[in-house]
Short mmCIF file of C-alpha atoms in Angstrom, two decimals:
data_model
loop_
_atom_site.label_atom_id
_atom_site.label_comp_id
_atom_site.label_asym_id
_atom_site.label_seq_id
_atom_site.Cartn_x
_atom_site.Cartn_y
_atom_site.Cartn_z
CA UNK A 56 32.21 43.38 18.85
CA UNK A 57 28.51 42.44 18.39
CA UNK A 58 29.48 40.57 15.20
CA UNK A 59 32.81 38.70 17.10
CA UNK A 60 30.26 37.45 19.72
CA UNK A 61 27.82 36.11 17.28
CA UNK A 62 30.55 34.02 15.80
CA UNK A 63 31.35 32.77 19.09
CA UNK A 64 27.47 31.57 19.69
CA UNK A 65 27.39 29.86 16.14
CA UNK A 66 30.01 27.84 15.83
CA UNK A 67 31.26 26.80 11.94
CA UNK A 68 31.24 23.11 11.23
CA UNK A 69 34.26 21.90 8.65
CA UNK A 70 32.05 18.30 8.17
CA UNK A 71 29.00 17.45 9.25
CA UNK A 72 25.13 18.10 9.45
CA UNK A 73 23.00 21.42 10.47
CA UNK A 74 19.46 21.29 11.66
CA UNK A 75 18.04 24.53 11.16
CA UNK A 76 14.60 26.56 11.80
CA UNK A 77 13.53 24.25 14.53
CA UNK A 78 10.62 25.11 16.48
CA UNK A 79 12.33 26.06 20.06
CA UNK A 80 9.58 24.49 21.78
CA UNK A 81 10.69 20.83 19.67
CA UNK A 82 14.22 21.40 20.02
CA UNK A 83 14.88 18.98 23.04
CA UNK A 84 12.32 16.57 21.04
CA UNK A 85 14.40 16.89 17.93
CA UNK A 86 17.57 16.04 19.91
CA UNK A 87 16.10 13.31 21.85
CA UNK A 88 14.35 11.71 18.67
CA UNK A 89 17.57 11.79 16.67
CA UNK A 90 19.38 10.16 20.21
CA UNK A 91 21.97 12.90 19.80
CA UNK A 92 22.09 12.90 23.84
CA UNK A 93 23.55 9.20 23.61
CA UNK A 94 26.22 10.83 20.15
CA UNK A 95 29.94 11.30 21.04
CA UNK A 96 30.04 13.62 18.09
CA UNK A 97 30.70 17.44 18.70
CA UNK A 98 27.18 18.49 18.90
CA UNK A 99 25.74 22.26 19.26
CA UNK A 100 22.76 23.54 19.96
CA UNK A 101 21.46 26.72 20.25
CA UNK A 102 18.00 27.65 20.96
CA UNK A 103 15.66 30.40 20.97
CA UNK A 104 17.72 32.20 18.57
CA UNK A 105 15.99 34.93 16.36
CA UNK A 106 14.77 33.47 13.00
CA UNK A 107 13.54 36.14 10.49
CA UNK A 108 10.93 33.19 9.61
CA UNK A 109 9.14 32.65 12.70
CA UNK A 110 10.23 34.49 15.45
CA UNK A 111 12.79 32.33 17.47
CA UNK A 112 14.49 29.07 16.66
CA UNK A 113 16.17 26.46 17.60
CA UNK A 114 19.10 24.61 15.31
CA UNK A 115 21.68 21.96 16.39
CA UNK A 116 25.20 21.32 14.80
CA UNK A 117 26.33 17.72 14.79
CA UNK A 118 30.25 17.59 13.53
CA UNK A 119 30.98 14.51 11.12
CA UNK A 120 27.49 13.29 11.33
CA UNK A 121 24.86 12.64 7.78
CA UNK A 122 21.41 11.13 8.70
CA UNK A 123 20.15 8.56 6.11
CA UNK A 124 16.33 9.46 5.34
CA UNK A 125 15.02 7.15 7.43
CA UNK A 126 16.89 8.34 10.39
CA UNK A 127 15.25 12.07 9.46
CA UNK A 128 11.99 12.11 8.56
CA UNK A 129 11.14 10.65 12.29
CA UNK A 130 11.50 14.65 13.13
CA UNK A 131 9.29 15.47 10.63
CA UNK A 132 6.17 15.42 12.83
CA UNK A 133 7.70 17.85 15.54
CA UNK A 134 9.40 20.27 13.06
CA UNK A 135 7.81 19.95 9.34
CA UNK A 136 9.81 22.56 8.10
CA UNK A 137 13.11 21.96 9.51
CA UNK A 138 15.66 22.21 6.72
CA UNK A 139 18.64 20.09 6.76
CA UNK A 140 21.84 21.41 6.06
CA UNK A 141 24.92 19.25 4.63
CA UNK A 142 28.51 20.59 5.54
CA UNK A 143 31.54 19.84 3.79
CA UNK A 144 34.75 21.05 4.10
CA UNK A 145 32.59 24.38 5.69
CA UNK A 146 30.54 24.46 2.43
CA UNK A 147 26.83 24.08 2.67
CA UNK A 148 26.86 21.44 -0.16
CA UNK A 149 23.21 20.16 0.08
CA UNK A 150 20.13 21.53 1.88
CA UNK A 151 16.90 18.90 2.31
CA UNK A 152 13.93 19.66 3.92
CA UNK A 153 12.15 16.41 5.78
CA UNK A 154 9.00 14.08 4.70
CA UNK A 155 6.65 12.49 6.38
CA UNK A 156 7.57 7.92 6.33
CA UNK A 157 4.81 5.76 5.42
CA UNK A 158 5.02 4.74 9.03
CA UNK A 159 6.11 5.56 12.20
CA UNK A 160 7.86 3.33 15.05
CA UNK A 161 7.39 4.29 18.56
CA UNK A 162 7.61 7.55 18.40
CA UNK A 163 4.17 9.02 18.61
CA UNK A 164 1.97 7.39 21.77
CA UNK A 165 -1.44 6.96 20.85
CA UNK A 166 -4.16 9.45 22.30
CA UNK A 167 -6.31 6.26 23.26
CA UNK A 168 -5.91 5.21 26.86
CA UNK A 169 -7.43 1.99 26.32
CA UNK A 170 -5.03 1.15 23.43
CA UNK A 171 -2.87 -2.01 24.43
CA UNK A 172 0.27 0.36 23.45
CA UNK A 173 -0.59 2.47 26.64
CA UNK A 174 -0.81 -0.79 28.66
CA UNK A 175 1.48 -2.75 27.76
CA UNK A 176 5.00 -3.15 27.17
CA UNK A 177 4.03 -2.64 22.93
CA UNK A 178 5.72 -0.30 21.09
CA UNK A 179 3.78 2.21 18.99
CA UNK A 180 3.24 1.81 15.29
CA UNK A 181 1.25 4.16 13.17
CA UNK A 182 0.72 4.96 9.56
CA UNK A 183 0.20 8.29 8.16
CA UNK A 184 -3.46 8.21 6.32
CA UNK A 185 -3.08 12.05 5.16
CA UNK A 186 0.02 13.44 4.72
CA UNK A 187 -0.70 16.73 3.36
CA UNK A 188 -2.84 17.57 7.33
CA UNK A 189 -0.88 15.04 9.03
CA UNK A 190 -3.44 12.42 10.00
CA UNK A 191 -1.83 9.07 11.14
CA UNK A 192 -3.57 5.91 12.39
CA UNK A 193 -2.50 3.49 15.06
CA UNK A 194 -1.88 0.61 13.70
CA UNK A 195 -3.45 -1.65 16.75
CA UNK A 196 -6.57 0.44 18.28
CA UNK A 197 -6.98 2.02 14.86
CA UNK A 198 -7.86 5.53 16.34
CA UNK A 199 -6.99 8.66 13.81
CA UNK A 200 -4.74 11.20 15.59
CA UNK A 201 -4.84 14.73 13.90
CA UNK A 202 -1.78 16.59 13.99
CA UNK A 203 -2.48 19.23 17.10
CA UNK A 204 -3.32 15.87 18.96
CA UNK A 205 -0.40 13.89 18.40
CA UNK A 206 1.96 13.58 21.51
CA UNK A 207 5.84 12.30 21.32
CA UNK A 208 6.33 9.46 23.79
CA UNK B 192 1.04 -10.71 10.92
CA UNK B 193 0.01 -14.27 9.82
CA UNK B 194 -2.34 -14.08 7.02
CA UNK B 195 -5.07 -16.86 7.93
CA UNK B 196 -5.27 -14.16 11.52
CA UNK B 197 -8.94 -12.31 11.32
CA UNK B 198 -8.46 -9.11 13.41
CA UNK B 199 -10.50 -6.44 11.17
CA UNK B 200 -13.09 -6.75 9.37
CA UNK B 201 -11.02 -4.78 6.80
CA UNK B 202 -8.74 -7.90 6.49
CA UNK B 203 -11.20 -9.51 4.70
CA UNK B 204 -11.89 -8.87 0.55
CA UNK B 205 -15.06 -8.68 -1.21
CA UNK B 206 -14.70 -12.00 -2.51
CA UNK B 207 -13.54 -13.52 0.91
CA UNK B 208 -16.38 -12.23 2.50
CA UNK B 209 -18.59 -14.01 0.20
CA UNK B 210 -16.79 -17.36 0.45
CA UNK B 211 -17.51 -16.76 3.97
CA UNK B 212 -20.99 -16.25 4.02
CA UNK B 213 -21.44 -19.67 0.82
CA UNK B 214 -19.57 -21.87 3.32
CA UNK B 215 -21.88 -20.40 6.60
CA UNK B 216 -24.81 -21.54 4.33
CA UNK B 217 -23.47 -24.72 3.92
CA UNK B 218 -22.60 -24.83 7.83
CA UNK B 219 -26.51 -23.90 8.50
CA UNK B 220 -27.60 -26.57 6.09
CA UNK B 221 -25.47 -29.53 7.90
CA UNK B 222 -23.50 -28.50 11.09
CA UNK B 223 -21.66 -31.06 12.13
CA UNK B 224 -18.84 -32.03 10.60
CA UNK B 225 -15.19 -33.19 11.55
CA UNK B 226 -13.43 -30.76 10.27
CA UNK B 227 -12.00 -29.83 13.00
CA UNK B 228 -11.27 -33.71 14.64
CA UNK B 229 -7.62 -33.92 16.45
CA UNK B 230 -7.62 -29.96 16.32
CA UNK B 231 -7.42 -28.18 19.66
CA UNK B 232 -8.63 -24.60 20.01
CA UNK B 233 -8.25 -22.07 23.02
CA UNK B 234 -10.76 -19.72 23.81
CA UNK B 235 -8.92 -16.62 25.82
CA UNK B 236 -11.63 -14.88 26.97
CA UNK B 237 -9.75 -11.59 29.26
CA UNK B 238 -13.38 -10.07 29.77
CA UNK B 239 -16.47 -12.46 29.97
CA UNK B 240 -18.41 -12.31 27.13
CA UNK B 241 -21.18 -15.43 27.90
CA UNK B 242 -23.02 -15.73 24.27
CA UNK B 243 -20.08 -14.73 22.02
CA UNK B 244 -17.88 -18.00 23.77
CA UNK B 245 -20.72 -20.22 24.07
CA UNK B 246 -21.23 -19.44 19.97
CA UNK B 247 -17.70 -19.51 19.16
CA UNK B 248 -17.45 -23.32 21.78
CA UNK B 249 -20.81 -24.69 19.96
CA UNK B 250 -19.04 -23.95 16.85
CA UNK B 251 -15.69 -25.98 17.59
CA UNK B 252 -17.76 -28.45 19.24
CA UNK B 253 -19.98 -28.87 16.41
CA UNK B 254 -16.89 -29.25 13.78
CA UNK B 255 -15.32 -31.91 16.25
CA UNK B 256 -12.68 -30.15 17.70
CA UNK B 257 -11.68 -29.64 21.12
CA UNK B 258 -11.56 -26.51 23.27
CA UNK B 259 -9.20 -24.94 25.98
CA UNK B 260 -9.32 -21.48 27.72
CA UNK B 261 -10.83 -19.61 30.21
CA UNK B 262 -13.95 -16.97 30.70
CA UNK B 263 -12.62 -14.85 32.45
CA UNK B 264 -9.06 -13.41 33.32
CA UNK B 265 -9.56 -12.92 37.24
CA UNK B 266 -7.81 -16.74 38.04
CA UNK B 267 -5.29 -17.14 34.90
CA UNK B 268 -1.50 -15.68 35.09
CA UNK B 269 -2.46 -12.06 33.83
CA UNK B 270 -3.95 -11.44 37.15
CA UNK B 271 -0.44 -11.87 38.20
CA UNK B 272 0.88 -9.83 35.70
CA UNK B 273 1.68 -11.69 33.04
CA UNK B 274 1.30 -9.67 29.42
CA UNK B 275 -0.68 -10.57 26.62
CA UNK B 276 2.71 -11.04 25.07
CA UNK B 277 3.52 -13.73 27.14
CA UNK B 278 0.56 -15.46 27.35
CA UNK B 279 0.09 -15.12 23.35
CA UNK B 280 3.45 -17.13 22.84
CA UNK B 281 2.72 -19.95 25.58
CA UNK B 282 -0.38 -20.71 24.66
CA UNK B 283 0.85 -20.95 20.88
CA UNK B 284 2.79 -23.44 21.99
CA UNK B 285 -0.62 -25.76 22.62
CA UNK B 286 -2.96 -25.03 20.18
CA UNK B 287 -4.02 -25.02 16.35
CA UNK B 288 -6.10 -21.88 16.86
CA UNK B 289 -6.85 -18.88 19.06
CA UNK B 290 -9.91 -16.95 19.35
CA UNK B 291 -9.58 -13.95 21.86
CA UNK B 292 -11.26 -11.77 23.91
CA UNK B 293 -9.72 -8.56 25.22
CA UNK B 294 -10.78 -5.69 26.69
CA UNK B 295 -7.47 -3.46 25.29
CA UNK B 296 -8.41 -2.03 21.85
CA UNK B 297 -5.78 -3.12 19.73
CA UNK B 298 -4.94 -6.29 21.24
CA UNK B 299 -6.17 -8.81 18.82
CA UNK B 300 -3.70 -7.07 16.43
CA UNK B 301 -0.65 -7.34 18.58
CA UNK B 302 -1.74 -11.25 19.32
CA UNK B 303 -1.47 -11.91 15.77
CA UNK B 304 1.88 -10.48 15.76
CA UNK B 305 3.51 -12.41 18.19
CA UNK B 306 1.32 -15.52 17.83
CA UNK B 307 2.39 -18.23 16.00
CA UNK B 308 -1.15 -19.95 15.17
CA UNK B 309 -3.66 -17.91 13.50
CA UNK B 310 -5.50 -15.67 15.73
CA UNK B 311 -9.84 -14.68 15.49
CA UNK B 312 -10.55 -11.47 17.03
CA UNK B 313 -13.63 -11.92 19.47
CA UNK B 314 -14.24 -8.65 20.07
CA UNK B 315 -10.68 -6.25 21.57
CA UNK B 316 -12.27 -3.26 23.48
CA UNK B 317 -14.14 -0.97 21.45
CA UNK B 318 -12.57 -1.68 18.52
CA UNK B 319 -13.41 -4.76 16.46
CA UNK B 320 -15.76 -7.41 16.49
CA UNK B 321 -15.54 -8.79 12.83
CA UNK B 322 -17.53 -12.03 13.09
CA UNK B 323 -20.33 -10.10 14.38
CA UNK B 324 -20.27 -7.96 11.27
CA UNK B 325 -20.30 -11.11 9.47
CA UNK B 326 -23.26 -13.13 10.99
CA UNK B 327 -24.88 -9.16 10.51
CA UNK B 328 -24.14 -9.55 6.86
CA UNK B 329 -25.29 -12.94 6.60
CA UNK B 330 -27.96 -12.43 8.72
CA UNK B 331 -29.07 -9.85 5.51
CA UNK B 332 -27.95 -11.91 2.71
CA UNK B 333 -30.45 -14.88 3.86
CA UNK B 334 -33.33 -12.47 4.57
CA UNK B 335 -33.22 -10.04 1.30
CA UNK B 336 -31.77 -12.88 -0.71
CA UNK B 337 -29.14 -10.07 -1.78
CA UNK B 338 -26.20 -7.80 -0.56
CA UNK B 339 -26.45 -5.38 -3.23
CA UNK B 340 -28.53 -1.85 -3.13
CA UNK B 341 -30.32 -2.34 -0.42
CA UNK B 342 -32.02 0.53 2.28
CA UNK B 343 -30.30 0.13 5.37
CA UNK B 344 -31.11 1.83 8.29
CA UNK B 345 -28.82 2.77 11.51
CA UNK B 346 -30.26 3.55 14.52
CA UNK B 347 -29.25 4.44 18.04
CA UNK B 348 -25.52 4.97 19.10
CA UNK B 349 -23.63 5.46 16.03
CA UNK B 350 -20.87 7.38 17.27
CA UNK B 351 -19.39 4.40 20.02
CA UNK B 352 -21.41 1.37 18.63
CA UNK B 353 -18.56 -0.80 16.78
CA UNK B 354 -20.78 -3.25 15.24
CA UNK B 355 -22.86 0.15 13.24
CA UNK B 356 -18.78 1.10 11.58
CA UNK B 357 -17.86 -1.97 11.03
CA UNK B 358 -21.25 -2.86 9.44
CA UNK B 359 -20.83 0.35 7.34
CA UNK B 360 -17.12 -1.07 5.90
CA UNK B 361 -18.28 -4.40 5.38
CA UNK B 362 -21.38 -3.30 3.49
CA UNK B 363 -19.32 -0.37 1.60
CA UNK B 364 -18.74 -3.40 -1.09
CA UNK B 365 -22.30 -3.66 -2.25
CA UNK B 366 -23.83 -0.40 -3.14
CA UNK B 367 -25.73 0.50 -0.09
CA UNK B 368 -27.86 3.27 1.03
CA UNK B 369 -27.64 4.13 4.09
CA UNK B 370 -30.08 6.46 6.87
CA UNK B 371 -27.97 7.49 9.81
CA UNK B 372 -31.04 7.61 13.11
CA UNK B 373 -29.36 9.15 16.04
CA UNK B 374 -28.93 12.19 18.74
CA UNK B 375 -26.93 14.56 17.72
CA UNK B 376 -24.71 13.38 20.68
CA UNK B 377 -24.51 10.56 19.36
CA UNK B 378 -23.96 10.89 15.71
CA UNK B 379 -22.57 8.83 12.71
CA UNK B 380 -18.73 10.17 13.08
CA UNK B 381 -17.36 12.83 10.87
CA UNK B 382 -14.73 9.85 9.30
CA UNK B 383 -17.13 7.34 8.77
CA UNK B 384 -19.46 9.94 6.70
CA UNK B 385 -15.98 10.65 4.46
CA UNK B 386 -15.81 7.16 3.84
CA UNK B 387 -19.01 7.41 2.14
CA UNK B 388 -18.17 10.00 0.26
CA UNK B 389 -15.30 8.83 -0.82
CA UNK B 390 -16.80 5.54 -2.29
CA UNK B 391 -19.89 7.39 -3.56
CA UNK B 392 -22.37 5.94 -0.87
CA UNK B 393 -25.49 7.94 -0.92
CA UNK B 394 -26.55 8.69 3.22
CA UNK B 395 -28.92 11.19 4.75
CA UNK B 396 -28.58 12.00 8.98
CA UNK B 397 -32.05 12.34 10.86
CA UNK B 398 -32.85 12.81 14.41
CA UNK B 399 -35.95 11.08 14.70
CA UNK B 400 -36.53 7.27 14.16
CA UNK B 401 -39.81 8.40 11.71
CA UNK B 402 -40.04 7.57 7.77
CA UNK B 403 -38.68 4.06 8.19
CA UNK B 404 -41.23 3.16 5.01
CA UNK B 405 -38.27 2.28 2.54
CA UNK B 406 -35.94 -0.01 5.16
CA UNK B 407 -35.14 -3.28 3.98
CA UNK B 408 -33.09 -3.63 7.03
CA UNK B 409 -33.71 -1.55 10.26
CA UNK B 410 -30.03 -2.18 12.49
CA UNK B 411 -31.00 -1.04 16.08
CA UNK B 412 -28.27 -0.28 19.08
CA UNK B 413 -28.37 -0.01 22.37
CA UNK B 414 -27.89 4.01 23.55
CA UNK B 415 -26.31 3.60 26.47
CA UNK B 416 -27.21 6.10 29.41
CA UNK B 417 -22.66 6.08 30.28
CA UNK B 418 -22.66 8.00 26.76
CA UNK B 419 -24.48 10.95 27.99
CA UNK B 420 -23.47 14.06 30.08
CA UNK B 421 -26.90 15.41 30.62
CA UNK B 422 -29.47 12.91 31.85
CA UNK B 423 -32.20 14.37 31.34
CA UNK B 424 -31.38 14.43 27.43
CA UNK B 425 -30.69 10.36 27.98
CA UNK B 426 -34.23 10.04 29.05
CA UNK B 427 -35.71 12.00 26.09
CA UNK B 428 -32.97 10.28 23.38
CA UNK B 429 -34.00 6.64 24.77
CA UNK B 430 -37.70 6.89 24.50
CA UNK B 431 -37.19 8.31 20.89
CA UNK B 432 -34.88 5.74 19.66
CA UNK B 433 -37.51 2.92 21.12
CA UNK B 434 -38.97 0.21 18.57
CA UNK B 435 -42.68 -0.37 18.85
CA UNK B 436 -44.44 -2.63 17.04
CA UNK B 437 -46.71 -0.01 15.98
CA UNK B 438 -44.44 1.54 14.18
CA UNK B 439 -43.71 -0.97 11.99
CA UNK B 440 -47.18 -0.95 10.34
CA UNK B 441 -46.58 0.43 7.02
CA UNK B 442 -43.13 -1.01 6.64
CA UNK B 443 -42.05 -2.87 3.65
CA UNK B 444 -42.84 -6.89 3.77
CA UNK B 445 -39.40 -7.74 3.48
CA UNK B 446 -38.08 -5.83 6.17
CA UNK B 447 -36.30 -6.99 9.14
CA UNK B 448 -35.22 -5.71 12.24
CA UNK B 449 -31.52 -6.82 13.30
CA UNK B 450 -30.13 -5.64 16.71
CA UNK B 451 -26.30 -7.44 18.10
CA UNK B 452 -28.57 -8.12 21.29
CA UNK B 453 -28.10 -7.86 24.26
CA UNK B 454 -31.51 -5.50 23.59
CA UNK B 455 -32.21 -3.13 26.92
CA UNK B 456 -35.25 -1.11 25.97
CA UNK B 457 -34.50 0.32 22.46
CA UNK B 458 -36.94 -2.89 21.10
CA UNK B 459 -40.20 -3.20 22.92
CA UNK B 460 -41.02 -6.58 23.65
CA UNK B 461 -44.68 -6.56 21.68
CA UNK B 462 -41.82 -6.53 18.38
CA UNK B 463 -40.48 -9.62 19.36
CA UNK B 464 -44.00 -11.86 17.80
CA UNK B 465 -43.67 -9.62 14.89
CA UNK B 466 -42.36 -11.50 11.97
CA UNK B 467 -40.03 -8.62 10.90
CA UNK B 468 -38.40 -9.00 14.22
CA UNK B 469 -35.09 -10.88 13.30
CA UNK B 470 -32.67 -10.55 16.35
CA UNK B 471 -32.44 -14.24 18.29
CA UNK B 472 -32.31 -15.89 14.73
CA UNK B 473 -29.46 -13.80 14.12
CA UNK B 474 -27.97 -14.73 17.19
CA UNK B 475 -28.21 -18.26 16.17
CA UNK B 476 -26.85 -17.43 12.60
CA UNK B 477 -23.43 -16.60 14.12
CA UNK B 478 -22.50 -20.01 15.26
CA UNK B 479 -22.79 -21.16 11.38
CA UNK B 480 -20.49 -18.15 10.21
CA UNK B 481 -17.82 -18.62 12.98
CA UNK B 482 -17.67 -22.34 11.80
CA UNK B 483 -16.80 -20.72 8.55
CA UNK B 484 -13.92 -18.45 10.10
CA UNK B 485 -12.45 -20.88 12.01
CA UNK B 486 -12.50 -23.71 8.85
CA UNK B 487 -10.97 -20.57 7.21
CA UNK B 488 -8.53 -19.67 9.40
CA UNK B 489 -7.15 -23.11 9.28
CA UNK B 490 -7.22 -23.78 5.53
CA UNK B 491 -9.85 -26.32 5.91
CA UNK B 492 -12.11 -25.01 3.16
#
C-alpha cells in the first residue's frame, strides 16, 4: 500500500526534464526563476519530500521540456547542487549538475540601497568575481555580494 | 558601453593613464586652446557639487567649447519624475559630451549604456570619482617627479572615502607602498587589502597618525562624525587623525600633503603656509587633467 501511494506522489515522466535535490526553502524560487508558472507543460512539483542527502527536498517534473545551459545555471545561485535529470522514453539518459554563468541578468537585486538598480526602472546585472564562494559584483554600484547576502528579486 | 565613456577609474590602462597625465602637462603649460570650438557639452549635475562643475565649466570654457546643464536637479524634469534613462537619451540628442553628477551609485555606468555620446563620471554616489583620482595622481607625478615606488600614506576614513580606493587602484600600476592611518572603525576594507596582496603591494595598518618620517605623499580625509555610532569615540578619532604643522618637522623635504578638500578640521590651518602643504594647488591641477579627459573622450588628442 505504502509503496502504491508513493507512486502516486511521484509521478513517472515518459519525456522530459527532472529537477532534483532542491532546497525546499528555493523550490518556489527555482520554479519562478525557470518561469515554469507561465509553462503549459505538465509540470510537478513536490516539496519537502525526504532526501537521504539533506533532510527534505524539493524536485519538480516538467513533461517534454530540456533547458539549454543558459536557461539553467540562473538556478544555480539558489540550489548549487541541484542535479538535473534528462528523461527519455522513462529512461534517465543524462544527469547534469548546474554552474555558475559569467554573469547574471536580473535575477539577484543588489544589497546596496543607493544602487540606481534599486531606484530605478534598471535591471540588475552582476558578474561572479569568485566562483568557488560565490562572490558576484554589481556591475553598476560595484558592491561585492557574498553568497549568504545575496537576495533573488 | 561606448568606449571613449570614463565611468571607473578601472576603465582606464596603465598606459592611458599616462597619456592622460603628458597631455594635463601640456594643458597646465598652455590652457587655452580650441579644441573644443563648435562642441557643446552638458553638465548634469543631479546633486550640487560647486568646485567639481566650476572645474569641469573652466575646463570646457578654456578649450572653447560651450556648456549646457544644470546644478542642481530640484527645477529640471527628474523632479517630476523623469528617469535618468530618459533624460540620458534626450539630452544625447543635443550634445557632443556629457559629464554627470549623480547621487545613485551606479548611475554613471547605466548613462553610458543608454547614452549615445560619451559619458565622464563626475562623481555617482559613493562610488566613483575617477578624475579626482587622476588630478590625485598628477598632483604626485609633478611633485615627486615619479609614479613609481613611492611611500604613500592614507589617512583618515579609509573604509567610506572613495577617492583613498580608487587612489589605491590607480596607483596599484606603479609599485607603491602603502601605510593604511585609521580607527579601527574606520579601516582600509578587508577587499581592498586582498587587492594588495594579490598584486604583491607591500602595506602595514596603524592606528595612530605617528612615524610619518618616510612619506613622500601624506593623502588626508575627512572622518566624518555620520560614520560613527559612538560619539564620544568621534571626538577622540578626530583629534588623532588632525594635521599640525608640528608634526611635520622631521618629515622628508619632498613630501607633500594632498587632501580632495573640502578640509573640515583633519588639517590645521598653521599647515596651510607650510610648503609641504599641497591641497588648493591640487585643486587647481584638476581643471588641466579634466581638459585632458574631455579632449580624450572626444578623440581630440
Amino acid at each position: 500500500m505504502s509503496e502504491q501511494k508513493k507512486e502516486l506522489v511521484v509521478v513517472a515522466l515518459e519525456n522530459g526534464t527532472v529537477i532534483d535535490h532542491i532546497p525546499s526553502d528555493k523550490l518556489f524560487k527555482v520554479v519562478s526563476i525557470l518561469g515554469l508558472d507561465k509553462s503549459e507543460k505538465q509540470i510537478t512539483i513536490g516539496n519537502n519530500l525526504t532526501s537521504k542527502k539533506s533532510g527534505v527536498k524539493g524536485i519538480i517534473k516538467i513533461s517534454d521540456k530540456y533547458f539549454k545551459a543558459d536557461e539553467i545555471d540562473k538556478i544555480a545561485l539558489v540550489a548549487p547542487n541541484a542535479v538535473l535529470n534528462i528523461i527519455k522514453d522513462y529512461k534517465v539518459v543524462e544527469k547534469q549538475t548546474i554552474g555558475l554563468p559569467e554573469e547574471i541578468h536580473d535575477i539577484i537585486k543588489c544589497v546596496n540601497p543607493k544602487c540606481i538598480t534599486n531606484n530605478q526602472p534598471v535591471p540588475t546585472r552582476f558578474e561572479v568575481v569568485d566562483k568557488k564562494n560565490i562572490v558576484v559584483k554589481c556591475h553598476y554600484c560595484e558592491s561585492m555580494i557574498g553568497q549568504n547576502e545575496i537576495e533573488i528579486k | 558601453m561606448n568606449s571613449k565613456s570614463l565611468v571607473s577609474i578601472t576603465d582606464y590602462s596603465k598606459d592611458k593613464i599616462l597619456k592622460i597625465l603628458d597631455a594635463a602637462a601640456d594643458f597646465e603649460a598652455n590652457p587655452n586652446r580650441d579644441l573644443l570650438k563648435g562642441k557643446v557639452v552638458a553638465t548634469l549635475f543631479f546633486e550640487p557639487s560647486t568646485r567639481t562643475r566650476l572645474s569641469f565649466e573652466t575646463a570646457i570654457n578654456r578649450l572653447g567649447g560651450r556648456v549646457i546643464g544644470f546644478s542642481d536637479a530640484a527645477n529640471t524634469s527628474t523632479s517630476k519624475g523623469e528617469t535618468l534613462h530618459d533624460t540620458i537619451r534626450m539630452v544625447s540628442n543635443y550634445v557632443d559630451l556629457i559629464v554627470m553628477r549623480h547621487p545613485l551609485d551606479g548611475a554613471a555606468r547605466y548613462a553610458s549604456e543608454v547614452g549615445s555620446v560619451p559619458i565622464i563620471n563626475a562623481g555617482d554616489g559613493s562610488n566613483q570619482h575617477p578624475t579626482q583620482t587622476l588630478l590625485d595622481l598628477y598632483s604626485i607625478k609633478k611633485t615627486q617627479g615619479r609614479l613609481e615606488n613611492l611611500n604613500i600614506y592614507m589617512v583618515g576614513d579609509l573604509k567610506y572615502g572613495r577617492t583613498v580606493h580608487s587612489l589605491l587602484m590607480a596607483m596599484s600600476h606603479f609599485k607603491p607602498n602603502f601605510t593604511f592611518i585609521a580607527p579601527d572603525e574606520l579601516k582600509m576594507p578587508e577587499q581592498y587589502k586582498v587587492f594588495c596582496d594579490k598584486n604583491g603591494i607591500p602595506y602595514k595598518e596603524q592606528r595612530e597618525l605617528v612615524g610619518i618620517e618616510n612619506a613622500d605623499i601624506l593623502y588626508m580625509t575627512r572622518v566624518q562624525r555620520e560614520r560613527f555610532q559612538d560619539l564620544l569615540e568621534y571626538e577622540r578619532v578626530k583629534n588623532v587623525y588632525k594635521l599640525k604643522n608640528a608634526m611635520l618637522d622631521g618629515t622628508k623635504d619632498n613630501l607633500r600633503v594632498l587632501h580632495p578638500l573640502p578640509r573640515v578640521n583633519e588639517i590645521d590651518v598653521d599647515v596651510d603656509s607650510n610648503p609641504k602643504a599641497y591641497y588648493f594647488d591640487q585643486a587647481r591641477n584638476g581643471v588641466f587633467v579634466r581638459q585632458a579627459v574631455i579632449c580624450d573622450s572626444l578623440g581630440l588628442i
